[in-house]
Amino acid sequence: MDIVKLRELLEAELSSPELTELDEEFYEEFDSLIKALKLGAESSRERGEDIEERLYLAQLGIAEKLMREIIKIRLHKIVDLAVEGIPGELTAEEKKIFTVLRAFIEREELAVPEVAEEKLPERVPENQAGPLKRTAPSEAYIIKFDLPKILDPELKEYGPFRAGDLVIIPRSLGKVLVERDAAERIRIAP
């Protein structure tokens, strides 16, 4: 795998409404490419080869940006396939995502590990008024475009967010993002 192959794959994903078929080892090969570029940059730095190090770092940045775009496009297509109920040409990792999305769409129970109730008081200090109660969020927001870190009225920091992220943030922040057409509000059924 190299940057040329990533660029060709991105072009194929952009030009087709269907998922491009990938090797089962695609994501592992990408991880290997990233490791090789990082090692090359580190090796060049140790040898004092400044130009060669910058070349490796530039290639690393390009590879990561290409992969981010490929993943974003493939995720959109996987969501569409999950809504239609048709598994396409998916890698093992993508099949897991598809399965979770299908279960969500079909309102099936997902196997999510739960924390035992008796262990919570040991890790969470009790309030003077009584034990803290956790409530399930009733809404989330889908971010429409990349956003930097944002602050709530209490100056608590959230983000940064990428386009397509599903986030749970305070209602006051969500309201502002929806008003500015930066996010879409999603109700979560209990």
PDB file of C-alpha atoms in Angstrom:
ATOM      1  CA  MET A   1       0.000   0.000   0.000  1.00  0.00           C
ATOM      2  CA  ASP A   2       1.114   3.540  -0.750  1.00  0.00           C
ATOM      3  CA  ILE A   3      -0.271   7.047  -1.198  1.00  0.00           C
ATOM      4  CA  VAL A   4      -0.989   6.411  -4.892  1.00  0.00           C
ATOM      5  CA  LYS A   5      -3.191   3.425  -4.005  1.00  0.00           C
ATOM      6  CA  LEU A   6      -5.012   5.502  -1.362  1.00  0.00           C
ATOM      7  CA  ARG A   7      -5.605   8.292  -3.892  1.00  0.00           C
ATOM      8  CA  GLU A   8      -6.953   5.813  -6.465  1.00  0.00           C
ATOM      9  CA  LEU A   9      -9.254   4.302  -3.847  1.00  0.00           C
ATOM     10  CA  LEU A  10     -10.536   7.745  -2.840  1.00  0.00           C
ATOM     11  CA  GLU A  11     -11.267   8.547  -6.493  1.00  0.00           C
ATOM     12  CA  ALA A  12     -13.074   5.209  -6.886  1.00  0.00           C
ATOM     13  CA  GLU A  13     -15.168   5.839  -3.753  1.00  0.00           C
ATOM     14  CA  LEU A  14     -16.052   9.350  -4.911  1.00  0.00           C
ATOM     15  CA  SER A  15     -17.045   8.232  -8.408  1.00  0.00           C
ATOM     16  CA  SER A  16     -19.285   5.322  -7.395  1.00  0.00           C
ATOM     17  CA  PRO A  17     -22.448   5.181  -5.278  1.00  0.00           C
ATOM     18  CA  GLU A  18     -21.494   1.627  -4.235  1.00  0.00           C
ATOM     19  CA  LEU A  19     -18.703   0.605  -1.911  1.00  0.00           C
ATOM     20  CA  THR A  20     -15.438  -0.194  -3.650  1.00  0.00           C
ATOM     21  CA  GLU A  21     -14.304  -3.724  -2.842  1.00  0.00           C
ATOM     22  CA  LEU A  22     -11.348  -3.788  -0.449  1.00  0.00           C
ATOM     23  CA  ASP A  23      -8.946  -6.528   0.583  1.00  0.00           C
ATOM     24  CA  GLU A  24      -9.707  -7.947   4.035  1.00  0.00           C
ATOM     25  CA  GLU A  25      -6.291  -6.671   5.156  1.00  0.00           C
ATOM     26  CA  PHE A  26      -6.835  -3.117   3.868  1.00  0.00           C
ATOM     27  CA  TYR A  27      -6.955  -1.417   7.262  1.00  0.00           C
ATOM     28  CA  GLU A  28      -4.000  -3.471   8.533  1.00  0.00           C
ATOM     29  CA  GLU A  29      -2.011  -2.489   5.427  1.00  0.00           C
ATOM     30  CA  PHE A  30      -2.850   1.160   6.085  1.00  0.00           C
ATOM     31  CA  ASP A  31      -1.637   0.828   9.691  1.00  0.00           C
ATOM     32  CA  SER A  32       1.600  -0.692   8.356  1.00  0.00           C
ATOM     33  CA  LEU A  33       2.041   2.220   5.930  1.00  0.00           C
ATOM     34  CA  ILE A  34       1.593   4.736   8.755  1.00  0.00           C
ATOM     35  CA  LYS A  35       4.097   2.864  10.949  1.00  0.00           C
ATOM     36  CA  ALA A  36       6.618   2.744   8.095  1.00  0.00           C
ATOM     37  CA  LEU A  37       6.285   6.488   7.429  1.00  0.00           C
ATOM     38  CA  LYS A  38       6.653   7.308  11.136  1.00  0.00           C
ATOM     39  CA  LEU A  39       9.707   5.057  11.425  1.00  0.00           C
ATOM     40  CA  GLY A  40      11.203   6.625   8.296  1.00  0.00           C
ATOM     41  CA  ALA A  41      10.719  10.122   9.728  1.00  0.00           C
ATOM     42  CA  GLU A  42      12.204   9.093  13.071  1.00  0.00           C
ATOM     43  CA  SER A  43      15.171   7.395  11.408  1.00  0.00           C
ATOM     44  CA  SER A  44      15.809  10.462   9.238  1.00  0.00           C
ATOM     45  CA  ARG A  45      15.657  12.736  12.279  1.00  0.00           C
ATOM     46  CA  GLU A  46      18.200  10.555  14.120  1.00  0.00           C
ATOM     47  CA  ARG A  47      20.553  10.722  11.112  1.00  0.00           C
ATOM     48  CA  GLY A  48      20.130  14.505  10.870  1.00  0.00           C
ATOM     49  CA  GLU A  49      18.422  14.300   7.460  1.00  0.00           C
ATOM     50  CA  ASP A  50      16.034  17.234   7.893  1.00  0.00           C
ATOM     51  CA  ILE A  51      14.699  17.285   4.314  1.00  0.00           C
ATOM     52  CA  GLU A  52      14.115  13.529   4.262  1.00  0.00           C
ATOM     53  CA  GLU A  53      12.308  13.745   7.630  1.00  0.00           C
ATOM     54  CA  ARG A  54      10.021  16.502   6.334  1.00  0.00           C
ATOM     55  CA  LEU A  55       9.303  14.408   3.232  1.00  0.00           C
ATOM     56  CA  TYR A  56       8.245  11.442   5.391  1.00  0.00           C
ATOM     57  CA  LEU A  57       6.104  13.698   7.600  1.00  0.00           C
ATOM     58  CA  ALA A  58       4.445  15.257   4.537  1.00  0.00           C
ATOM     59  CA  GLN A  59       3.669  11.783   3.164  1.00  0.00           C
ATOM     60  CA  LEU A  60       2.298  10.801   6.569  1.00  0.00           C
ATOM     61  CA  GLY A  61      -0.015  13.826   6.611  1.00  0.00           C
ATOM     62  CA  ILE A  62      -1.237  13.135   3.074  1.00  0.00           C
ATOM     63  CA  ALA A  63      -1.865   9.446   3.828  1.00  0.00           C
ATOM     64  CA  GLU A  64      -3.838  10.276   6.978  1.00  0.00           C
ATOM     65  CA  LYS A  65      -5.965  12.898   5.167  1.00  0.00           C
ATOM     66  CA  LEU A  66      -6.699  10.523   2.279  1.00  0.00           C
ATOM     67  CA  MET A  67      -7.654   7.746   4.683  1.00  0.00           C
ATOM     68  CA  ARG A  68      -9.892  10.067   6.705  1.00  0.00           C
ATOM     69  CA  GLU A  69     -11.771  10.992   3.516  1.00  0.00           C
ATOM     70  CA  ILE A  70     -12.021   7.342   2.431  1.00  0.00           C
ATOM     71  CA  ILE A  71     -13.397   6.338   5.832  1.00  0.00           C
ATOM     72  CA  LYS A  72     -15.872   9.237   5.859  1.00  0.00           C
ATOM     73  CA  ILE A  73     -17.232   8.310   2.416  1.00  0.00           C
ATOM     74  CA  ARG A  74     -17.364   4.583   3.225  1.00  0.00           C
ATOM     75  CA  LEU A  75     -19.163   5.247   6.519  1.00  0.00           C
ATOM     76  CA  HIS A  76     -21.836   7.276   4.720  1.00  0.00           C
ATOM     77  CA  LYS A  77     -22.290   4.409   2.257  1.00  0.00           C
ATOM     78  CA  ILE A  78     -22.383   1.836   5.092  1.00  0.00           C
ATOM     79  CA  VAL A  79     -25.108   3.844   6.850  1.00  0.00           C
ATOM     80  CA  ASP A  80     -27.114   3.899   3.605  1.00  0.00           C
ATOM     81  CA  LEU A  81     -26.665   0.125   3.230  1.00  0.00           C
ATOM     82  CA  ALA A  82     -27.699  -0.438   6.847  1.00  0.00           C
ATOM     83  CA  VAL A  83     -30.887   1.578   6.328  1.00  0.00           C
ATOM     84  CA  GLU A  84     -31.648  -0.501   3.221  1.00  0.00           C
ATOM     85  CA  GLY A  85     -30.669  -3.705   5.040  1.00  0.00           C
ATOM     86  CA  ILE A  86     -28.237  -4.754   2.319  1.00  0.00           C
ATOM     87  CA  PRO A  87     -24.686  -5.657   3.335  1.00  0.00           C
ATOM     88  CA  GLY A  88     -22.312  -4.639   0.575  1.00  0.00           C
ATOM     89  CA  GLU A  89     -18.648  -5.342  -0.035  1.00  0.00           C
ATOM     90  CA  LEU A  90     -17.488  -4.866   3.564  1.00  0.00           C
ATOM     91  CA  THR A  91     -14.287  -5.674   5.405  1.00  0.00           C
ATOM     92  CA  ALA A  92     -14.515  -7.453   8.763  1.00  0.00           C
ATOM     93  CA  GLU A  93     -14.258  -4.132  10.631  1.00  0.00           C
ATOM     94  CA  GLU A  94     -16.975  -2.580   8.477  1.00  0.00           C
ATOM     95  CA  LYS A  95     -19.259  -5.603   8.965  1.00  0.00           C
ATOM     96  CA  LYS A  96     -19.168  -4.915  12.710  1.00  0.00           C
ATOM     97  CA  ILE A  97     -20.251  -1.319  12.102  1.00  0.00           C
ATOM     98  CA  PHE A  98     -22.983  -2.499   9.724  1.00  0.00           C
ATOM     99  CA  THR A  99     -24.270  -4.993  12.323  1.00  0.00           C
ATOM    100  CA  VAL A 100     -24.448  -2.334  15.043  1.00  0.00           C
ATOM    101  CA  LEU A 101     -26.250   0.072  12.701  1.00  0.00           C
ATOM    102  CA  ARG A 102     -28.750  -2.609  11.630  1.00  0.00           C
ATOM    103  CA  ALA A 103     -29.452  -3.475  15.257  1.00  0.00           C
ATOM    104  CA  PHE A 104     -30.003   0.220  16.004  1.00  0.00           C
ATOM    105  CA  ILE A 105     -32.305   0.667  13.015  1.00  0.00           C
ATOM    106  CA  GLU A 106     -34.292  -2.470  13.861  1.00  0.00           C
ATOM    107  CA  ARG A 107     -34.488  -1.301  17.505  1.00  0.00           C
ATOM    108  CA  GLU A 108     -32.801  -4.496  18.682  1.00  0.00           C
ATOM    109  CA  GLU A 109     -30.894  -4.758  21.937  1.00  0.00           C
ATOM    110  CA  LEU A 110     -27.178  -4.224  21.532  1.00  0.00           C
ATOM    111  CA  ALA A 111     -24.741  -6.196  23.661  1.00  0.00           C
ATOM    112  CA  VAL A 112     -23.162  -3.293  25.546  1.00  0.00           C
ATOM    113  CA  PRO A 113     -21.229  -4.143  28.708  1.00  0.00           C
ATOM    114  CA  GLU A 114     -22.860  -2.578  31.751  1.00  0.00           C
ATOM    115  CA  VAL A 115     -21.255  -1.420  34.979  1.00  0.00           C
ATOM    116  CA  ALA A 116     -22.575  -3.213  38.055  1.00  0.00           C
ATOM    117  CA  GLU A 117     -24.570  -0.861  40.313  1.00  0.00           C
ATOM    118  CA  GLU A 118     -22.850  -1.900  43.550  1.00  0.00           C
ATOM    119  CA  LYS A 119     -19.451  -0.838  42.196  1.00  0.00           C
ATOM    120  CA  LEU A 120     -20.491   2.728  41.333  1.00  0.00           C
ATOM    121  CA  PRO A 121     -20.496   4.147  44.901  1.00  0.00           C
ATOM    122  CA  GLU A 122     -16.884   2.996  45.386  1.00  0.00           C
ATOM    123  CA  ARG A 123     -15.691   5.084  42.444  1.00  0.00           C
ATOM    124  CA  VAL A 124     -18.152   7.989  42.618  1.00  0.00           C
ATOM    125  CA  PRO A 125     -18.223  10.010  45.863  1.00  0.00           C
ATOM    126  CA  GLU A 126     -21.671  10.549  47.337  1.00  0.00           C
ATOM    127  CA  ASN A 127     -23.203  13.987  47.338  1.00  0.00           C
ATOM    128  CA  GLN A 128     -24.505  15.555  50.571  1.00  0.00           C
ATOM    129  CA  ALA A 129     -28.066  15.269  49.237  1.00  0.00           C
ATOM    130  CA  GLY A 130     -27.662  11.568  48.454  1.00  0.00           C
ATOM    131  CA  PRO A 131     -26.128   9.319  45.818  1.00  0.00           C
ATOM    132  CA  LEU A 132     -25.567  10.691  42.342  1.00  0.00           C
ATOM    133  CA  LYS A 133     -28.038   9.422  39.781  1.00  0.00           C
ATOM    134  CA  ARG A 134     -27.103   9.020  36.162  1.00  0.00           C
ATOM    135  CA  THR A 135     -29.783   9.772  33.654  1.00  0.00           C
ATOM    136  CA  ALA A 136     -29.697   8.563  30.091  1.00  0.00           C
ATOM    137  CA  PRO A 137     -29.403  11.403  27.583  1.00  0.00           C
ATOM    138  CA  SER A 138     -32.624  12.135  25.742  1.00  0.00           C
ATOM    139  CA  GLU A 139     -31.035  13.826  22.751  1.00  0.00           C
ATOM    140  CA  ALA A 140     -27.862  13.895  20.708  1.00  0.00           C
ATOM    141  CA  TYR A 141     -26.623  15.999  17.839  1.00  0.00           C
ATOM    142  CA  ILE A 142     -25.162  15.155  14.427  1.00  0.00           C
ATOM    143  CA  ILE A 143     -22.474  17.673  13.538  1.00  0.00           C
ATOM    144  CA  LYS A 144     -22.853  18.997   9.970  1.00  0.00           C
ATOM    145  CA  PHE A 145     -19.313  20.311   9.457  1.00  0.00           C
ATOM    146  CA  ASP A 146     -15.952  20.341  11.231  1.00  0.00           C
ATOM    147  CA  LEU A 147     -15.966  22.474  14.382  1.00  0.00           C
ATOM    148  CA  PRO A 148     -13.131  23.564  16.673  1.00  0.00           C
ATOM    149  CA  LYS A 149     -13.346  23.225  20.450  1.00  0.00           C
ATOM    150  CA  ILE A 150     -16.352  25.052  21.907  1.00  0.00           C
ATOM    151  CA  LEU A 151     -17.159  26.243  25.436  1.00  0.00           C
ATOM    152  CA  ASP A 152     -20.423  25.975  27.348  1.00  0.00           C
ATOM    153  CA  PRO A 153     -21.685  28.740  29.710  1.00  0.00           C
ATOM    154  CA  GLU A 154     -19.655  27.186  32.577  1.00  0.00           C
ATOM    155  CA  LEU A 155     -16.528  27.343  30.348  1.00  0.00           C
ATOM    156  CA  LYS A 156     -16.354  23.561  30.041  1.00  0.00           C
ATOM    157  CA  GLU A 157     -14.636  22.550  26.788  1.00  0.00           C
ATOM    158  CA  TYR A 158     -16.192  20.248  24.147  1.00  0.00           C
ATOM    159  CA  GLY A 159     -14.764  19.058  20.848  1.00  0.00           C
ATOM    160  CA  PRO A 160     -13.223  19.461  18.382  1.00  0.00           C
ATOM    161  CA  PHE A 161     -15.861  17.762  16.233  1.00  0.00           C
ATOM    162  CA  ARG A 162     -15.790  16.401  12.684  1.00  0.00           C
ATOM    163  CA  ALA A 163     -18.630  16.488  10.168  1.00  0.00           C
ATOM    164  CA  GLY A 164     -20.863  13.468  10.730  1.00  0.00           C
ATOM    165  CA  ASP A 165     -19.968  13.012  14.420  1.00  0.00           C
ATOM    166  CA  LEU A 166     -22.832  11.955  16.683  1.00  0.00           C
ATOM    167  CA  VAL A 167     -22.289  13.808  19.972  1.00  0.00           C
ATOM    168  CA  ILE A 168     -23.982  14.228  23.322  1.00  0.00           C
ATOM    169  CA  ILE A 169     -23.463  17.780  24.542  1.00  0.00           C
ATOM    170  CA  PRO A 170     -25.356  20.109  26.884  1.00  0.00           C
ATOM    171  CA  ARG A 171     -28.705  21.266  25.531  1.00  0.00           C
ATOM    172  CA  SER A 172     -27.584  24.932  25.636  1.00  0.00           C
ATOM    173  CA  LEU A 173     -24.701  24.196  23.243  1.00  0.00           C
ATOM    174  CA  GLY A 174     -26.863  21.972  21.079  1.00  0.00           C
ATOM    175  CA  LYS A 175     -29.479  24.697  20.752  1.00  0.00           C
ATOM    176  CA  VAL A 176     -26.872  27.203  19.537  1.00  0.00           C
ATOM    177  CA  LEU A 177     -25.417  24.713  17.034  1.00  0.00           C
ATOM    178  CA  VAL A 178     -28.886  23.878  15.665  1.00  0.00           C
ATOM    179  CA  GLU A 179     -29.769  27.591  15.370  1.00  0.00           C
ATOM    180  CA  ARG A 180     -26.560  28.165  13.393  1.00  0.00           C
ATOM    181  CA  ASP A 181     -27.271  25.120  11.199  1.00  0.00           C
ATOM    182  CA  ALA A 182     -24.067  23.460  12.423  1.00  0.00           C
ATOM    183  CA  ALA A 183     -25.843  20.435  13.904  1.00  0.00           C
ATOM    184  CA  GLU A 184     -29.049  18.438  13.713  1.00  0.00           C
ATOM    185  CA  ARG A 185     -30.890  17.417  16.893  1.00  0.00           C
ATOM    186  CA  ILE A 186     -31.694  13.714  17.303  1.00  0.00           C
ATOM    187  CA  ARG A 187     -34.121  12.429  19.958  1.00  0.00           C
ATOM    188  CA  ILE A 188     -33.031   9.314  21.824  1.00  0.00           C
ATOM    189  CA  ALA A 189     -35.872   7.052  22.916  1.00  0.00           C
ATOM    190  CA  PRO A 190     -35.524   5.660  26.466  1.00  0.00           C
TER     191      PRO A 190
END
